mmCIF file of C-alpha atoms in Angstrom:
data_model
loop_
_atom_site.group_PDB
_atom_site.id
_atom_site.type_symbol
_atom_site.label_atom_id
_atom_site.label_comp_id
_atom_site.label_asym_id
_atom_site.label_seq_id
_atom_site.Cartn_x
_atom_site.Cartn_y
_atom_site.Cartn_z
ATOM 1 C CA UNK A 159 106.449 101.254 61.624
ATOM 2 C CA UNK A 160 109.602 104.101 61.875
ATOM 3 C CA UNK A 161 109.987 102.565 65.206
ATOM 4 C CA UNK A 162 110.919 99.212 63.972
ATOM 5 C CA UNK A 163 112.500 100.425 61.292
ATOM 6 C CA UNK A 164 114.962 102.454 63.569
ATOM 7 C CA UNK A 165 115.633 100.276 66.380
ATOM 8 C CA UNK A 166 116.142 97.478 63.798
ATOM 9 C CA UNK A 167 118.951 99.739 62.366
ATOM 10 C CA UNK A 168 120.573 100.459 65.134
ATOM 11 C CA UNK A 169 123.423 98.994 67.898
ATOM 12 C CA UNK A 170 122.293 100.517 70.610
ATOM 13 C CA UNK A 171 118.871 101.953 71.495
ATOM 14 C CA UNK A 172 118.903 105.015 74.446
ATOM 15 C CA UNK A 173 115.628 105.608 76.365
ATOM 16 C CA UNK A 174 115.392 109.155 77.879
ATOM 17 C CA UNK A 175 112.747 109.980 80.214
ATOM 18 C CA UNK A 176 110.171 107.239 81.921
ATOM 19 C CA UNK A 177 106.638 107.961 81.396
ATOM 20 C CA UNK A 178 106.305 107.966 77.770
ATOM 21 C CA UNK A 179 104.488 105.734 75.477
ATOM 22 C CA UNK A 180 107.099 106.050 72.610
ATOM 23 C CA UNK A 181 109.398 104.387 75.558
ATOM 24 C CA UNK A 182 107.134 101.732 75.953
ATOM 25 C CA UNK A 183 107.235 101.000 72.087
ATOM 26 C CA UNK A 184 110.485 101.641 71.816
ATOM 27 C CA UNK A 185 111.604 98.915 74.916
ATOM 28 C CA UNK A 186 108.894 96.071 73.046
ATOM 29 C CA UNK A 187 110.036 96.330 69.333
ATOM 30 C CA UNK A 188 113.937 96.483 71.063
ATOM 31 C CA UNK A 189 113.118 93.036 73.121
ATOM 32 C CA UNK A 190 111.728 91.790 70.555
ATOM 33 C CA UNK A 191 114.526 92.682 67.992
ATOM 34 C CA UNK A 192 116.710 91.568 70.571
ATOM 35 C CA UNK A 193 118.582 95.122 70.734
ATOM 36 C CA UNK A 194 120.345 95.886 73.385
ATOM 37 C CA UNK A 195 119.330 99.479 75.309
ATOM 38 C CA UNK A 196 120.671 101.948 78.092
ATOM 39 C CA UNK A 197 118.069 104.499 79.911
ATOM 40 C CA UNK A 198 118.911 107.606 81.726
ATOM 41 C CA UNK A 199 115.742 108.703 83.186
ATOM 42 C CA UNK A 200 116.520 112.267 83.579
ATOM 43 C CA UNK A 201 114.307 112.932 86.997
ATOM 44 C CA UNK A 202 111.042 110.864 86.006
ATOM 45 C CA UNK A 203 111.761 108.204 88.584
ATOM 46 C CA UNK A 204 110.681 109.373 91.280
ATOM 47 C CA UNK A 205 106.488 108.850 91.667
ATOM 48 C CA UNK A 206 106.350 112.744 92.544
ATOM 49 C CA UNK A 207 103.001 114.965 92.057
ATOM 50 C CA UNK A 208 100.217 114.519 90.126
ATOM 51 C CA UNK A 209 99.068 111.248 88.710
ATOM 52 C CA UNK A 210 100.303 108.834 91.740
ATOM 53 C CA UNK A 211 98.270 105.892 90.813
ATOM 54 C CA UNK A 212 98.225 106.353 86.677
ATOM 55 C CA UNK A 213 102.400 106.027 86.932
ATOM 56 C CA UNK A 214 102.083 103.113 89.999
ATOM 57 C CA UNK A 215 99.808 101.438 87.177
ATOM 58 C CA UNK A 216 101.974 102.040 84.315
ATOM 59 C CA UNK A 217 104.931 100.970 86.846
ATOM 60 C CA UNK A 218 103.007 97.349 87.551
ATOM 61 C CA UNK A 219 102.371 96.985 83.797
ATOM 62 C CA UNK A 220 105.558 97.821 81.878
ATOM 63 C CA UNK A 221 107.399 100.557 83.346
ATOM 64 C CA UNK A 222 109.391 98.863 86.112
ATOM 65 C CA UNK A 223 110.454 96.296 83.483
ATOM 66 C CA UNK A 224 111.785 98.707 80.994
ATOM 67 C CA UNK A 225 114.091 99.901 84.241
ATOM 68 C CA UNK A 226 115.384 96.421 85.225
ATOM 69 C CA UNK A 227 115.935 94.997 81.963
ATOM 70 C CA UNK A 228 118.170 97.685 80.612
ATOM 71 C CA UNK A 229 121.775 96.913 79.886
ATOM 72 C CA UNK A 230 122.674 100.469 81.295
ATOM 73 C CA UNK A 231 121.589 102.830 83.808
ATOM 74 C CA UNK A 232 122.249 106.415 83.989
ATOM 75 C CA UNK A 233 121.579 109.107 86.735
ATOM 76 C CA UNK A 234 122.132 112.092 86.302
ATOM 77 C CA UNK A 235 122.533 113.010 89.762
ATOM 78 C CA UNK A 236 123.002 111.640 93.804
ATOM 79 C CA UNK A 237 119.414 111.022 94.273
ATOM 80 C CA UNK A 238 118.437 109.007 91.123
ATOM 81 C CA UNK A 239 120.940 106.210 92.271
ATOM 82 C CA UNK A 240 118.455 105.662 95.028
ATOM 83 C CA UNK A 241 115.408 105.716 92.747
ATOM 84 C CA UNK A 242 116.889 102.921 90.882
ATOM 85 C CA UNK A 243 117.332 101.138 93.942
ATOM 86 C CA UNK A 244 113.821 101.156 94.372
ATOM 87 C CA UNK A 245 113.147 99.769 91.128
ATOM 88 C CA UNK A 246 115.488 96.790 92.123
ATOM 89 C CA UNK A 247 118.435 98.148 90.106
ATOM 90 C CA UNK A 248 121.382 97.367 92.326
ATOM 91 C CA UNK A 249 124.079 100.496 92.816
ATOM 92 C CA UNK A 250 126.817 98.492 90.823
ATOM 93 C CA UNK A 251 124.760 98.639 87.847
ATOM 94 C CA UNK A 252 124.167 102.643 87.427
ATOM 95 C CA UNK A 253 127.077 104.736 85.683
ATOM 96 C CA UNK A 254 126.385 108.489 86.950
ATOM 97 C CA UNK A 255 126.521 110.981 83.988
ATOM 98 C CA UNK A 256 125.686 114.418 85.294
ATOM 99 C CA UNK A 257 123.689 116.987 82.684
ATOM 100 C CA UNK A 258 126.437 119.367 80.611
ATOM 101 C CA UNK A 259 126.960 122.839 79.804
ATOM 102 C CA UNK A 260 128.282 124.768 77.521
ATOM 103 C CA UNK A 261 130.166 127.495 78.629
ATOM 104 C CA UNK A 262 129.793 129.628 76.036
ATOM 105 C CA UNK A 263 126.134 130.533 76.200
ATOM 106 C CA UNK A 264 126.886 132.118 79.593
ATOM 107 C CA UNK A 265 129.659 134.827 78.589
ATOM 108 C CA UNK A 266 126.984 137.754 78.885
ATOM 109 C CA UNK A 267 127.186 139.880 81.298
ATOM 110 C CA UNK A 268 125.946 143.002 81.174
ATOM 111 C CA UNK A 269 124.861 143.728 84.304
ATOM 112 C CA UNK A 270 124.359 147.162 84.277
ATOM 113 C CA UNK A 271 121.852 146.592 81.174
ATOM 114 C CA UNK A 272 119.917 143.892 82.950
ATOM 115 C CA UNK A 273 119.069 146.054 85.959
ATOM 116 C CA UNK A 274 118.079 148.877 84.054
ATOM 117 C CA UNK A 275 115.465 146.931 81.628
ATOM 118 C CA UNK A 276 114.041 145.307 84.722
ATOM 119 C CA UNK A 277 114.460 148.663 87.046
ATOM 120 C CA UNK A 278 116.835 146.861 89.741
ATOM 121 C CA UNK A 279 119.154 149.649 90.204
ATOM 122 C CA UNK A 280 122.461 148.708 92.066
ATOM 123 C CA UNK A 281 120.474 146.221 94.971
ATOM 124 C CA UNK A 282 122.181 143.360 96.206
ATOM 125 C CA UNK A 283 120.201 140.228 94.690
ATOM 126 C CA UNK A 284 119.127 137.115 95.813
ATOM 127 C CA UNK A 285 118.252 134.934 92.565
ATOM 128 C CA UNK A 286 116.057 132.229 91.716
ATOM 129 C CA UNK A 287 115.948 130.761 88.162
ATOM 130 C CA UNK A 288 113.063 127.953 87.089
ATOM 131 C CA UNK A 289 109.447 127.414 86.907
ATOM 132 C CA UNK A 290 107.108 129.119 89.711
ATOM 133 C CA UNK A 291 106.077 125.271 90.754
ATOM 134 C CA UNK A 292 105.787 123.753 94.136
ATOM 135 C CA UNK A 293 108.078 121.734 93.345
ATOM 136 C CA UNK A 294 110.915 123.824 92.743
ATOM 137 C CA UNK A 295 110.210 125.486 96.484
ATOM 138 C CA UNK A 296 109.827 129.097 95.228
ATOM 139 C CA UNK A 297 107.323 129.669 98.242
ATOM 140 C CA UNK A 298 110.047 128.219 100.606
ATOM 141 C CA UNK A 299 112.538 130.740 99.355
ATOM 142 C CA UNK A 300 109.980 133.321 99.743
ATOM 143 C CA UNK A 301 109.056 132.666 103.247
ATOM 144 C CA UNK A 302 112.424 132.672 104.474
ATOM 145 C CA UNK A 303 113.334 135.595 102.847
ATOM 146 C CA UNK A 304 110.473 137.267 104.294
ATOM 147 C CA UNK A 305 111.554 136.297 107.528
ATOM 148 C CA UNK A 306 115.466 137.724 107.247
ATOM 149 C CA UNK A 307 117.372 139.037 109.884
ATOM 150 C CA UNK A 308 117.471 143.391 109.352
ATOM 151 C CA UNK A 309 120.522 142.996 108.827
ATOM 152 C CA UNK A 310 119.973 141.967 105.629
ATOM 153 C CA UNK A 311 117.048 144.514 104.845
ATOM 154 C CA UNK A 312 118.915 145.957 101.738
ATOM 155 C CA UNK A 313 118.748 142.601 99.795
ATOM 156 C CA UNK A 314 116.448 142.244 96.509
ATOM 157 C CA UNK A 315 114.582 138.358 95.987
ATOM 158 C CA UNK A 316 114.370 138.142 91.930
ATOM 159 C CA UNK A 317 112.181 135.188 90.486
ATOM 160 C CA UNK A 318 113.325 134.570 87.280
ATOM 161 C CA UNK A 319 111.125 131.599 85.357
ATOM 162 C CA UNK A 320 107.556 131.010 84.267
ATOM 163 C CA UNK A 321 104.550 130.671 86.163
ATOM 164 C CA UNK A 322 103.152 127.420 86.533
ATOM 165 C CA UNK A 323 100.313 128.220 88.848
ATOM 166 C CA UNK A 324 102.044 129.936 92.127
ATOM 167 C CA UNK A 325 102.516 133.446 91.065
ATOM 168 C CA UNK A 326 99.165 134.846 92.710
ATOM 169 C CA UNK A 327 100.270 133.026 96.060
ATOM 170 C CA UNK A 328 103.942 134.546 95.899
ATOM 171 C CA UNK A 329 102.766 138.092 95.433
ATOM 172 C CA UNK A 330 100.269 137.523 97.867
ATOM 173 C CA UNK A 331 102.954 136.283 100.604
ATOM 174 C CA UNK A 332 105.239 139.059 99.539
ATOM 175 C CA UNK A 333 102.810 141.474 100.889
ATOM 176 C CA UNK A 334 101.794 139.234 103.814
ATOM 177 C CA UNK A 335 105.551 139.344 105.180
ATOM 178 C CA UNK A 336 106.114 143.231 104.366
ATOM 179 C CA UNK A 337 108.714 142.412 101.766
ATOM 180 C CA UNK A 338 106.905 143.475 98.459
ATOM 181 C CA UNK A 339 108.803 146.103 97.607
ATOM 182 C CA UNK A 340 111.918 143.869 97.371
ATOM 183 C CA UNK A 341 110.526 140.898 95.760
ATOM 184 C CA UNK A 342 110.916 141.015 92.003
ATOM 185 C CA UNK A 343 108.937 138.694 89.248
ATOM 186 C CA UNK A 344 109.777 139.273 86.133
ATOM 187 C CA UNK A 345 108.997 136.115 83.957
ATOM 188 C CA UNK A 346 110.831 133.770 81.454
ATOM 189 C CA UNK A 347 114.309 134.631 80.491
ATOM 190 C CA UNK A 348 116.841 133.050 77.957
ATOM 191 C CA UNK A 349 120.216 133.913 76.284
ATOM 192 C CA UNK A 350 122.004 137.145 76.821
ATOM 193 C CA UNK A 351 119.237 138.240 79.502
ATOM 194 C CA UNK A 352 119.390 135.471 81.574
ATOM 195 C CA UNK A 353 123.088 135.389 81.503
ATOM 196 C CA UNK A 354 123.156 139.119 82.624
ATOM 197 C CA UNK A 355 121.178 138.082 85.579
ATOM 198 C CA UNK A 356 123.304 135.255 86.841
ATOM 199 C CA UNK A 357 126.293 137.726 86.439
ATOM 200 C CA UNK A 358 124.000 140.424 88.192
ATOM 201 C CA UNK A 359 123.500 138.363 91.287
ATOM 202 C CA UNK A 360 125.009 137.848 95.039
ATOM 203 C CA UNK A 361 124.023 134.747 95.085
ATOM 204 C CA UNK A 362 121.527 131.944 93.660
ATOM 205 C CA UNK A 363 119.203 130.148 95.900
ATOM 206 C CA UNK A 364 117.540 126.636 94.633
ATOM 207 C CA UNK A 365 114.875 125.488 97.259
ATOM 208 C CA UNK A 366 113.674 122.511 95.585
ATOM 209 C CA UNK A 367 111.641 120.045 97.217
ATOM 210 C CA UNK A 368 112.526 117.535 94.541
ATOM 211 C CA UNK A 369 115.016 117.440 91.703
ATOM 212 C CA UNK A 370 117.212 115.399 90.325
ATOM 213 C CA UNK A 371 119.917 116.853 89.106
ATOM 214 C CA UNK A 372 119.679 121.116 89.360
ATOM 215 C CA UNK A 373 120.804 122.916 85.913
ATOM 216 C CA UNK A 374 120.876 125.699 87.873
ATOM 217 C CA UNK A 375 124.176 124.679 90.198
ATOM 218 C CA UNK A 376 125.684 124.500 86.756
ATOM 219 C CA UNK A 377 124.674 127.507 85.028
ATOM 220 C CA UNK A 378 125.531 129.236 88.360
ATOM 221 C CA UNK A 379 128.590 127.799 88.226
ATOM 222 C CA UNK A 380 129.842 128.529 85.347
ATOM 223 C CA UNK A 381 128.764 132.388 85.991
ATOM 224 C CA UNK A 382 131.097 132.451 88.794
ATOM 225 C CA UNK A 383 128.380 132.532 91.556
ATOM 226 C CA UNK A 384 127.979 130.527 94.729
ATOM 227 C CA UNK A 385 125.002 128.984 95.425
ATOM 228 C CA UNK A 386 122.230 127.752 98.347
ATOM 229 C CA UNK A 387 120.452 124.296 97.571
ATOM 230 C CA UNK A 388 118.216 121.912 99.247
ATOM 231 C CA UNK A 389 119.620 118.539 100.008
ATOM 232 C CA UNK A 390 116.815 117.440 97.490
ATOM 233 C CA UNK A 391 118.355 118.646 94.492
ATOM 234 C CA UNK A 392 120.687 115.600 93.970
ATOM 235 C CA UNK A 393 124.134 118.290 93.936
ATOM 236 C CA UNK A 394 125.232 117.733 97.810
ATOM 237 C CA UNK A 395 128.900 117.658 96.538
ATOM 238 C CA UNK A 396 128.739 121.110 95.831
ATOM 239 C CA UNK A 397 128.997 121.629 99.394
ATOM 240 C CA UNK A 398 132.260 119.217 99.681
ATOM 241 C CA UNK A 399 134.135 120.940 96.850
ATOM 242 C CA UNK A 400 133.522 124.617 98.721
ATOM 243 C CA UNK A 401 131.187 126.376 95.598
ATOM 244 C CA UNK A 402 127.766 126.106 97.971
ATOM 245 C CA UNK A 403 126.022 125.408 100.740
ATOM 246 C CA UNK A 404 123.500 122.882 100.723
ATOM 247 C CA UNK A 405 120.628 122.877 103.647
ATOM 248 C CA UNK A 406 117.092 121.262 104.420
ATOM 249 C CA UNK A 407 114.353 121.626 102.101
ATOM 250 C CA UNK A 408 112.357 124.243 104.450
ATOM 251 C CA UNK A 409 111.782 127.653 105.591
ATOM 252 C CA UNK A 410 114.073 127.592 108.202
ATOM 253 C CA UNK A 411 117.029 125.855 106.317
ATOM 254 C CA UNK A 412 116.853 128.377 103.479
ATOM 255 C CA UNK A 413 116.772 131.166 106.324
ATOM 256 C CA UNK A 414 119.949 130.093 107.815
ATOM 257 C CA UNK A 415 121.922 128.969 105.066
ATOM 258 C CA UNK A 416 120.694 132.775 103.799
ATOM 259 C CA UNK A 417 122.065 134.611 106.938
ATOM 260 C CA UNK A 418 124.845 132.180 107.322
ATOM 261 C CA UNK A 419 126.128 133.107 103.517
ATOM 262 C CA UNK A 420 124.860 136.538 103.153
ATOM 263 C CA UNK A 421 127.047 137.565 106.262
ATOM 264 C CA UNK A 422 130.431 137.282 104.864
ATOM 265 C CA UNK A 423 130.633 138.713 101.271
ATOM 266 C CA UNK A 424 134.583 137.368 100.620
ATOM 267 C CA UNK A 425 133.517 134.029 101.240
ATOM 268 C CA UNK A 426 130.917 134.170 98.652
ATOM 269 C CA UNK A 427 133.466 135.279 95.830
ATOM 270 C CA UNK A 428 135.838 132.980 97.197
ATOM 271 C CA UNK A 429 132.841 129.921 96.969
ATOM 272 C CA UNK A 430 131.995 131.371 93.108
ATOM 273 C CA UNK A 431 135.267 131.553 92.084
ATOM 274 C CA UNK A 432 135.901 127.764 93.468
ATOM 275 C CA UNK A 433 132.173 126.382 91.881
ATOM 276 C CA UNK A 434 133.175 127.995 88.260
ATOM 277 C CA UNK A 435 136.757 125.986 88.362
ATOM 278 C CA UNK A 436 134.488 122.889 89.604
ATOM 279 C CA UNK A 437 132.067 122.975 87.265
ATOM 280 C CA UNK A 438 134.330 123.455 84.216
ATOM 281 C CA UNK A 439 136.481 120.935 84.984
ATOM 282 C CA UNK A 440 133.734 118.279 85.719
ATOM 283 C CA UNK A 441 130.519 119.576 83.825
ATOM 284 C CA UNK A 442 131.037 120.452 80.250
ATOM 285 C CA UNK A 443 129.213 118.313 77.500
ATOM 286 C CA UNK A 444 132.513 117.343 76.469
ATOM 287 C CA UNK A 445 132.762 115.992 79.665
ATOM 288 C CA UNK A 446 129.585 113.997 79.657
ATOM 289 C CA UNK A 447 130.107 112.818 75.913
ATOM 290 C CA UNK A 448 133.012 111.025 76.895
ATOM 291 C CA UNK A 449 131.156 109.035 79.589
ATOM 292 C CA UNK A 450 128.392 108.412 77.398
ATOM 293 C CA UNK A 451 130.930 107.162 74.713
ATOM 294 C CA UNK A 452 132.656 104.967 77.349
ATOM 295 C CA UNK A 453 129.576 102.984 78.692
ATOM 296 C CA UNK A 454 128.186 102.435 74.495
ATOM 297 C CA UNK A 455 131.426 101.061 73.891
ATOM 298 C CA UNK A 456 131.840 98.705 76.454
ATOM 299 C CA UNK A 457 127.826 97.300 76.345
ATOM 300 C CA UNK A 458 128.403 97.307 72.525
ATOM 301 C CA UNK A 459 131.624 95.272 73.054
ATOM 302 C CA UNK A 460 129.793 92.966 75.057
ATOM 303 C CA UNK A 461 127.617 92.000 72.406
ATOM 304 C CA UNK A 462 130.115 90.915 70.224
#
């Protein structure tokens, strides 16, 4: 099969992802073959959502063993380090290699342009960028907005991503809380747009109840915003290096760490301006390409 034939071609075989079945073929031709392999999960640890019992099955069968037996472990962020404790990987084992970015696909920023195609005038915004998914905690964000100090009355919520099943509940709990006519959806964006509306923004908000590494800190970043996270999104440092704040995963820890941020607007440029420097110093592909070079070497090396 093209499996076989590529694994028995190469040094080094690297698994992305967990619940796949081209994983699974990929980690018995490699035994087999006796090829060594890393695996960088990416997130799919975690047994998180829908279909509890098909991935505790698949876990029992084959999938724990394609975790242990790997001659490298990569997280991507904080939290997976734990996941692969739970799989009996010990901490020694895992080399963290954060996601990338490139820099250069986030020079837009046309600000003025975005608001005008989207009718947001000058407001002061409050951003959210990813899928409209229960997971990413757009309700949570939504809630506590809704339940803002006055002071804060003039600020705009913007949902930027697709909907995955929660948009009819959001609108509805716009109205509910009275906040409607400050709550923005306006869909799927990518290049030049969804630059603009990182530039356009006063700060970005990511109230995930589960991630494992958040693009979004980096994209943010790299934009020269600050940003408000969850202490599920696997990015706590963030809060150590000064470019965020980083609260509970609820209603009430978004709505503080809103009021508490929103209140002094020189300490949110000051935050961006330290995130950006942050982020391109420690997040750039370049970045994670030399880590990823550094661990092949050395389990390549081993092998000979």
């Amino acid at each position: 099969s093209i499996i076989t034939k590529l694994v028995s071609e190469a040094d080094l075989i690297h698994l992305m992802g967990h619940w796949t079945v081209i994983n699974v073929l990929t980690y018995i031709v490699a035994r087999y073959l006796g090829k060594r392999y890393v695996i960088c999960p990416a997130g799919a640890l975690s047994i998180y959502g829908r279909s509890k019992l098909l991935k505790l099955l698949f876990n029992f069968i084959i999938g724990k063993r394609i975790i242990v037996n790997a001659d490298g472990h990569i997280a991507i962020g904080e939290n997976e380090i734990s996941q692969f404790k739970a799989y009996g990987v010990t901490e020694d084992k895992v080399v963290s290699i954060p996601n990338g970015i490139n820099p250069d696909d986030f020079m837009a920023d046309d600000v003025e342009g975005f608001r005008r195609r989207y009718g947001l005038e000058n407001f002061p915004l409050i951003l959210f960028l990813g899928r409209l998914h229960t997971e990413k905690g757009p309700d949570i964000l939504l809630s506590a907005f809704g339940l803002l100090d006055e002071r804060f009355s003039d600020m705009h919520l913007v949902f930027v991503g697709p909907d995955n099943g929660m948009l009819a509940e959001l609108r509805k709990n716009a109205i509910e809380y009275g906040v409607s006519d400050r709550v923005h959806f306006i869909g799927y964006l990518a290049g030049n747009d969804k630059s603009a509306a990182y530039h356009a923004a006063t700060l970005i908000v990511i109230p995930s109840r589960f991630e494992a590494m958040s693009i979004v800190v980096l994209e943010a970043g790299i934009c020269s915003m600050p940003v408000l996270l969850t202490d599920q999104c696997g990015f706590s440092e963030i809060e150590r290096k000064g470019g965020g704040a980083v609260v509970p995963a609820s209603i009430e820890g978004i709505r503080h760490g809103l009021e508490k941020l929103l209140c002094d607007p020189d300490r949110l440029r000051e935050m961006g301006i330290i995130n950006k420097n942050y982020i391109r110093e420690n997040y750039t592909w370049d970045c994670a390409v030399q880590k990823y070079l550094n661990l092949l070497r050395k389990i390549h090396a081993a092998n000979h």
